[in-house]
Amino acid sequence: MSGYGRRASDPKGATKEMEVAFPQSSVMQALVGDADENLRTIERELGLKIGRNPTGLTLIGQDTDVELGHDLLVQLRGLVEQGEVIFKGDVERAIKMLSGNRKLNLSDLFRDEIRVSGKRTKIVPKTFRQKSYIEEIKNHNVVFGVGPAGTGKTYLAMAMAVTALLNKEVKRIVLCRPAVEAGEKLGFLPGDMAEKVNPYLRPLYDALHDMVDFDRAKEMVEKGVVEVAPLAFMRGRTLSNAFVILDEAQNTTSVQMKMLLTRIGFGSTCVITGDVTQIDLPRGTQSGLNHAIKILKDVKGISIVHFTDEDVVRHPLVSRIIQAYDRDEV
């Protein structure tokens, strides 16, 4: 059993009861989720008992847990009234964030949306660190997004890139990754060099296809408006008026990282993403990402955003797996 507040059986703290009013029954139904899944999540995580009453919901439990649950439900009610759809994962992340800082306003997350032209659903940050990441990309020429898988580093960067392109803020998008073998040999893959590294670039294609429909994405690639290439192909070029994303940057060498960063031209933004716990470089080779973070942290115009397992927006189990591996490495 996990949770962020005290258990209802904990002798510490006084028992308290509070109500959350729902003038519109449709808002309450949207908030509680299918089969009351969202309510069951709050009950489990905060050790509360939540029941329905004629005007809304009644929370019973220990005082601080009830107060947190009340604040949570009031804020989530406001989001639903604004048209947001609340899922179980949203509830779990909201509990975690509010438990850490009771002054947080969850609606601030949803206001900082990314609207990609032609995409029916808007893209919003799921954590305040994701929100900060988006703001840093808006305000800096070079941004490093560093942290574990599932934190939205590449996806949000891609959303910002496509938005900039469609708004004519840049003339092209350049997506690249180092072609480093992760337990498999490139030589066994068929085709020329470009075809051999294509599987390494697949995640970037997938993110692009989620932003724009397949035919439009294909046209962008064929016309060179969107270029997806291995990092080695960037040597000797100047990337002006472009939105550049370097993914899996932990597998660059220091020389490769310097090469890419010195390609950046006027009117360009460069976002570099990576997970320093997933380095596949040969033993003894320094990661260009680790080196860059160390020497560039105080350089004006560069921002470094560090994600943690708290920012994982995949299945909650992913966050727990990351925590387990982190504990094992201590």
Short mmCIF file of C-alpha atoms in Angstrom, two decimals:
data_model
loop_
_atom_site.label_atom_id
_atom_site.label_comp_id
_atom_site.label_asym_id
_atom_site.label_seq_id
_atom_site.Cartn_x
_atom_site.Cartn_y
_atom_site.Cartn_z
CA MET A 1 0.00 0.00 0.00
CA SER A 2 1.34 3.41 -0.96
CA GLY A 3 0.20 6.91 -0.13
CA TYR A 4 1.24 10.49 0.44
CA GLY A 5 -0.75 11.26 3.60
CA ARG A 6 -1.19 9.36 6.86
CA ARG A 7 -3.37 6.26 6.96
CA ALA A 8 -6.86 6.60 8.44
CA SER A 9 -5.84 4.06 11.09
CA ASP A 10 -2.85 6.15 12.21
CA PRO A 11 -3.57 7.32 15.78
CA LYS A 12 -1.94 10.69 15.09
CA GLY A 13 -4.20 13.56 14.06
CA ALA A 14 -7.90 14.17 14.58
CA THR A 15 -10.63 12.69 12.43
CA LYS A 16 -12.26 15.26 10.17
CA GLU A 17 -15.15 15.43 7.73
CA MET A 18 -15.44 17.89 4.83
CA GLU A 19 -17.73 18.26 1.86
CA VAL A 20 -17.02 19.26 -1.72
CA ALA A 21 -20.09 20.67 -3.48
CA PHE A 22 -20.83 19.88 -7.11
CA PRO A 23 -23.63 22.14 -8.42
CA GLN A 24 -23.48 20.22 -11.71
CA SER A 25 -23.81 16.44 -11.44
CA SER A 26 -22.18 16.07 -14.87
CA VAL A 27 -19.00 17.70 -13.54
CA MET A 28 -18.86 15.29 -10.61
CA GLN A 29 -19.42 12.29 -12.88
CA ALA A 30 -16.63 13.42 -15.20
CA LEU A 31 -14.31 13.91 -12.25
CA VAL A 32 -14.90 10.62 -10.41
CA GLY A 33 -14.09 8.62 -13.56
CA ASP A 34 -15.34 5.29 -14.82
CA ALA A 35 -16.49 3.09 -11.93
CA ASP A 36 -15.35 5.88 -9.58
CA GLU A 37 -11.73 5.06 -10.49
CA ASN A 38 -10.43 8.53 -9.63
CA LEU A 39 -12.16 8.55 -6.25
CA ARG A 40 -10.76 5.12 -5.42
CA THR A 41 -7.29 6.45 -6.26
CA ILE A 42 -7.70 9.39 -3.86
CA GLU A 43 -9.04 7.10 -1.12
CA ARG A 44 -6.11 4.72 -1.52
CA GLU A 45 -3.37 7.33 -1.70
CA LEU A 46 -4.65 9.56 1.12
CA GLY A 47 -6.29 6.95 3.34
CA LEU A 48 -9.72 8.60 3.08
CA LYS A 49 -13.28 7.43 2.83
CA ILE A 50 -15.21 9.34 0.17
CA GLY A 51 -18.95 9.03 -0.19
CA ARG A 52 -21.64 10.74 -2.21
CA ASN A 53 -24.20 13.08 -0.68
CA PRO A 54 -27.14 14.98 -2.23
CA THR A 55 -24.95 17.97 -3.19
CA GLY A 56 -21.55 16.40 -3.85
CA LEU A 57 -18.92 14.35 -2.04
CA THR A 58 -18.08 13.81 1.63
CA LEU A 59 -14.49 13.15 2.75
CA ILE A 60 -13.74 11.45 6.07
CA GLY A 61 -10.27 10.80 7.46
CA GLN A 62 -7.49 12.44 9.42
CA ASP A 63 -7.50 16.20 9.36
CA THR A 64 -4.48 16.97 7.15
CA ASP A 65 -5.37 14.22 4.69
CA VAL A 66 -8.97 15.43 4.43
CA GLU A 67 -7.79 19.01 3.88
CA LEU A 68 -5.43 17.85 1.13
CA GLY A 69 -8.17 15.75 -0.46
CA HIS A 70 -10.59 18.67 -0.29
CA ASP A 71 -8.11 21.04 -1.95
CA LEU A 72 -7.37 18.42 -4.60
CA LEU A 73 -11.03 17.82 -5.46
CA VAL A 74 -11.82 21.55 -5.57
CA GLN A 75 -8.95 22.17 -7.98
CA LEU A 76 -9.84 19.15 -10.14
CA ARG A 77 -13.49 20.27 -10.17
CA GLY A 78 -12.35 23.62 -11.55
CA LEU A 79 -10.33 21.92 -14.28
CA VAL A 80 -13.29 19.77 -15.32
CA GLU A 81 -15.49 22.88 -15.44
CA GLN A 82 -12.91 24.38 -17.81
CA GLY A 83 -13.33 21.38 -20.11
CA GLU A 84 -10.33 19.30 -19.05
CA VAL A 85 -10.53 15.52 -18.97
CA ILE A 86 -9.07 14.01 -15.79
CA PHE A 87 -7.52 10.55 -15.87
CA LYS A 88 -6.26 8.31 -13.07
CA GLY A 89 -2.65 9.23 -13.86
CA ASP A 90 -3.52 12.94 -13.61
CA VAL A 91 -5.00 12.35 -10.15
CA GLU A 92 -1.91 10.47 -8.95
CA ARG A 93 0.45 13.19 -10.19
CA ALA A 94 -1.75 15.92 -8.71
CA ILE A 95 -1.68 14.22 -5.29
CA LYS A 96 2.10 13.93 -5.47
CA MET A 97 2.56 17.57 -6.43
CA LEU A 98 0.11 18.99 -3.91
CA SER A 99 1.59 16.83 -1.17
CA GLY A 100 4.95 18.45 -1.86
CA ASN A 101 3.63 22.00 -2.17
CA ARG A 102 0.15 22.89 -0.95
CA LYS A 103 0.34 26.31 -2.63
CA LEU A 104 0.43 24.85 -6.14
CA ASN A 105 -2.33 25.83 -8.54
CA LEU A 106 -2.99 22.89 -10.82
CA SER A 107 -4.73 25.06 -13.42
CA ASP A 108 -1.40 26.76 -14.10
CA LEU A 109 -0.27 23.53 -15.73
CA PHE A 110 -3.21 23.38 -18.11
CA ARG A 111 -2.98 27.05 -19.10
CA ASP A 112 0.49 26.51 -20.60
CA GLU A 113 -0.76 24.51 -23.55
CA ILE A 114 0.87 23.76 -26.88
CA ARG A 115 -1.58 23.92 -29.76
CA VAL A 116 -0.34 22.15 -32.86
CA SER A 117 -2.26 23.28 -35.95
CA GLY A 118 -4.40 20.44 -37.28
CA LYS A 119 -4.11 18.37 -34.10
CA ARG A 120 -7.50 18.06 -32.46
CA THR A 121 -6.23 17.62 -28.92
CA LYS A 122 -4.05 20.21 -27.23
CA ILE A 123 -0.79 19.24 -25.56
CA VAL A 124 -0.39 20.39 -21.97
CA PRO A 125 2.42 19.82 -19.46
CA LYS A 126 1.59 17.13 -16.92
CA THR A 127 4.01 18.32 -14.24
CA PHE A 128 5.37 21.69 -13.21
CA ARG A 129 8.84 20.67 -14.38
CA GLN A 130 7.37 19.98 -17.83
CA LYS A 131 5.80 23.43 -17.70
CA SER A 132 9.19 24.93 -16.83
CA TYR A 133 10.76 22.97 -19.71
CA ILE A 134 8.31 24.50 -22.19
CA GLU A 135 9.02 27.99 -20.86
CA GLU A 136 12.78 27.44 -21.08
CA ILE A 137 12.45 26.34 -24.72
CA LYS A 138 10.50 29.51 -25.48
CA ASN A 139 13.13 31.73 -23.89
CA HIS A 140 16.51 30.11 -24.66
CA ASN A 141 18.44 29.21 -27.79
CA VAL A 142 19.78 25.97 -26.30
CA VAL A 143 17.93 23.82 -23.78
CA PHE A 144 19.03 20.52 -22.25
CA GLY A 145 16.26 18.19 -21.07
CA VAL A 146 17.90 15.56 -18.87
CA GLY A 147 16.15 12.74 -17.04
CA PRO A 148 14.60 9.27 -17.16
CA ALA A 149 12.42 7.77 -19.86
CA GLY A 150 8.76 8.73 -19.90
CA THR A 151 9.18 12.31 -18.71
CA GLY A 152 8.11 13.88 -22.02
CA LYS A 153 11.53 15.34 -22.91
CA THR A 154 11.46 14.44 -26.60
CA TYR A 155 7.69 14.59 -27.10
CA LEU A 156 7.34 18.14 -25.75
CA ALA A 157 10.39 19.28 -27.71
CA MET A 158 8.82 17.84 -30.86
CA ALA A 159 5.53 19.62 -30.12
CA MET A 160 7.38 22.92 -29.73
CA ALA A 161 9.31 22.27 -32.96
CA VAL A 162 6.22 21.49 -35.04
CA THR A 163 4.39 24.50 -33.60
CA ALA A 164 7.34 26.77 -34.45
CA LEU A 165 7.44 25.39 -38.00
CA LEU A 166 3.70 25.72 -38.64
CA ASN A 167 3.77 29.26 -37.19
CA LYS A 168 6.64 30.07 -39.60
CA GLU A 169 8.98 30.90 -36.70
CA VAL A 170 11.55 28.54 -38.26
CA LYS A 171 12.00 27.24 -41.79
CA ARG A 172 12.75 23.63 -40.93
CA ILE A 173 13.08 21.01 -38.23
CA VAL A 174 16.24 18.96 -37.87
CA LEU A 175 15.98 15.77 -35.80
CA CYS A 176 19.06 13.73 -35.03
CA ARG A 177 20.36 10.95 -32.79
CA PRO A 178 23.76 9.34 -32.37
CA ALA A 179 23.89 5.90 -34.01
CA VAL A 180 25.36 4.08 -31.02
CA GLU A 181 24.92 0.33 -30.71
CA ALA A 182 22.97 -0.68 -27.60
CA GLY A 183 23.82 -4.35 -27.40
CA GLU A 184 23.26 -4.93 -31.13
CA LYS A 185 25.62 -4.52 -34.08
CA LEU A 186 24.81 -2.15 -36.93
CA GLY A 187 26.66 -4.43 -39.31
CA PHE A 188 23.95 -7.03 -39.10
CA LEU A 189 21.31 -4.57 -40.32
CA PRO A 190 20.64 -4.51 -44.09
CA GLY A 191 21.17 -1.51 -46.38
CA ASP A 192 23.44 1.51 -46.57
CA MET A 193 24.41 3.72 -43.63
CA ALA A 194 21.19 5.77 -43.75
CA GLU A 195 19.07 2.62 -43.78
CA LYS A 196 21.11 1.05 -40.98
CA VAL A 197 20.51 3.97 -38.62
CA ASN A 198 16.82 4.36 -39.50
CA PRO A 199 15.69 2.12 -36.59
CA TYR A 200 17.55 4.46 -34.22
CA LEU A 201 15.54 7.39 -35.58
CA ARG A 202 12.16 5.62 -35.33
CA PRO A 203 11.14 7.30 -32.03
CA LEU A 204 11.57 10.71 -33.66
CA TYR A 205 9.39 9.68 -36.60
CA ASP A 206 6.76 8.35 -34.19
CA ALA A 207 6.65 11.65 -32.28
CA LEU A 208 6.36 13.59 -35.57
CA HIS A 209 3.49 11.39 -36.78
CA ASP A 210 1.64 12.04 -33.54
CA MET A 211 1.80 15.79 -34.21
CA VAL A 212 0.74 15.81 -37.88
CA ASP A 213 -1.00 13.22 -40.04
CA PHE A 214 1.11 10.60 -41.79
CA ASP A 215 0.81 12.01 -45.33
CA ARG A 216 1.73 15.52 -44.23
CA ALA A 217 4.68 14.23 -42.20
CA LYS A 218 5.87 12.21 -45.21
CA GLU A 219 5.62 15.29 -47.43
CA MET A 220 7.59 17.36 -44.91
CA VAL A 221 10.37 14.78 -44.84
CA GLU A 222 10.46 14.38 -48.63
CA LYS A 223 10.71 18.16 -49.15
CA GLY A 224 13.42 18.48 -46.51
CA VAL A 225 11.29 20.73 -44.30
CA VAL A 226 11.75 18.05 -41.65
CA GLU A 227 15.12 16.31 -41.73
CA VAL A 228 15.69 13.16 -39.69
CA ALA A 229 19.32 12.07 -39.75
CA PRO A 230 22.09 10.52 -37.68
CA LEU A 231 24.22 12.99 -35.78
CA ALA A 232 27.27 12.26 -37.94
CA PHE A 233 25.47 13.85 -40.92
CA MET A 234 25.49 17.26 -39.16
CA ARG A 235 29.24 17.76 -39.47
CA GLY A 236 30.30 20.78 -41.54
CA ARG A 237 26.84 22.35 -41.68
CA THR A 238 25.37 25.58 -40.29
CA LEU A 239 21.82 25.17 -38.98
CA SER A 240 20.12 28.57 -39.30
CA ASN A 241 16.41 29.32 -38.91
CA ALA A 242 15.89 25.78 -37.70
CA PHE A 243 14.51 23.94 -34.69
CA VAL A 244 17.07 21.26 -33.89
CA ILE A 245 16.40 18.31 -31.58
CA LEU A 246 19.22 15.99 -30.53
CA ASP A 247 17.73 12.90 -28.89
CA GLU A 248 19.55 10.24 -26.83
CA ALA A 249 22.35 12.76 -26.26
CA GLN A 250 23.88 10.65 -23.48
CA ASN A 251 25.37 8.54 -26.29
CA THR A 252 27.28 11.39 -27.90
CA THR A 253 30.98 11.90 -27.31
CA SER A 254 32.26 15.29 -26.17
CA VAL A 255 33.55 15.93 -29.69
CA GLN A 256 30.16 15.15 -31.24
CA MET A 257 28.33 17.36 -28.75
CA LYS A 258 30.65 20.28 -29.44
CA MET A 259 30.24 19.69 -33.17
CA LEU A 260 26.45 19.94 -32.97
CA LEU A 261 26.37 22.94 -30.63
CA THR A 262 28.72 24.89 -32.88
CA ARG A 263 26.44 24.22 -35.89
CA ILE A 264 23.68 26.41 -34.42
CA GLY A 265 23.07 29.50 -36.54
CA PHE A 266 20.93 32.63 -36.31
CA GLY A 267 17.20 32.16 -35.69
CA SER A 268 17.62 28.62 -34.40
CA THR A 269 16.60 26.75 -31.28
CA CYS A 270 18.33 23.57 -30.18
CA VAL A 271 16.85 21.12 -27.66
CA ILE A 272 19.09 18.32 -26.43
CA THR A 273 17.51 15.41 -24.59
CA GLY A 274 19.01 12.43 -22.84
CA ASP A 275 19.14 10.12 -19.84
CA VAL A 276 22.56 9.93 -18.20
CA THR A 277 21.67 6.57 -16.63
CA GLN A 278 21.31 4.95 -20.07
CA ILE A 279 24.77 5.45 -21.60
CA ASP A 280 25.72 2.87 -24.26
CA LEU A 281 29.14 4.30 -25.14
CA PRO A 282 32.20 2.04 -24.96
CA ARG A 283 33.66 1.71 -21.48
CA GLY A 284 35.96 4.62 -20.68
CA THR A 285 34.34 7.03 -23.17
CA GLN A 286 32.99 10.19 -21.56
CA SER A 287 29.38 11.06 -22.37
CA GLY A 288 29.13 14.32 -24.28
CA LEU A 289 25.91 15.06 -22.40
CA ASN A 290 27.54 14.76 -18.98
CA HIS A 291 30.47 16.89 -20.14
CA ALA A 292 28.22 19.57 -21.65
CA ILE A 293 26.05 19.84 -18.53
CA LYS A 294 29.15 20.38 -16.43
CA ILE A 295 30.83 23.06 -18.54
CA LEU A 296 27.79 24.89 -19.95
CA LYS A 297 25.60 25.23 -16.85
CA ASP A 298 26.49 28.91 -16.37
CA VAL A 299 26.56 29.96 -20.04
CA LYS A 300 24.05 32.70 -20.88
CA GLY A 301 21.40 31.58 -23.37
CA ILE A 302 21.60 27.93 -22.28
CA SER A 303 19.13 26.30 -19.90
CA ILE A 304 19.36 22.86 -18.30
CA VAL A 305 16.16 21.21 -17.03
CA HIS A 306 16.59 18.13 -14.84
CA PHE A 307 13.62 15.73 -14.82
CA THR A 308 13.09 13.11 -12.11
CA ASP A 309 10.94 10.01 -11.64
CA GLU A 310 8.23 12.39 -10.34
CA ASP A 311 7.84 13.66 -13.93
CA VAL A 312 7.25 10.23 -15.47
CA VAL A 313 3.91 10.40 -17.28
CA ARG A 314 3.75 6.82 -18.47
CA HIS A 315 2.25 4.01 -16.40
CA PRO A 316 2.89 4.65 -12.66
CA LEU A 317 4.84 1.39 -12.57
CA VAL A 318 7.53 3.03 -14.75
CA SER A 319 8.22 5.59 -12.02
CA ARG A 320 8.51 2.85 -9.40
CA ILE A 321 10.89 0.87 -11.63
CA ILE A 322 13.11 3.94 -12.05
CA GLN A 323 13.14 4.48 -8.28
CA ALA A 324 14.14 0.85 -7.70
CA TYR A 325 17.06 1.09 -10.12
CA ASP A 326 18.16 4.41 -8.57
CA ARG A 327 18.20 2.80 -5.11
CA ASP A 328 20.21 -0.14 -6.41
CA GLU A 329 22.88 2.19 -7.85
CA VAL A 330 23.42 4.09 -4.58
#
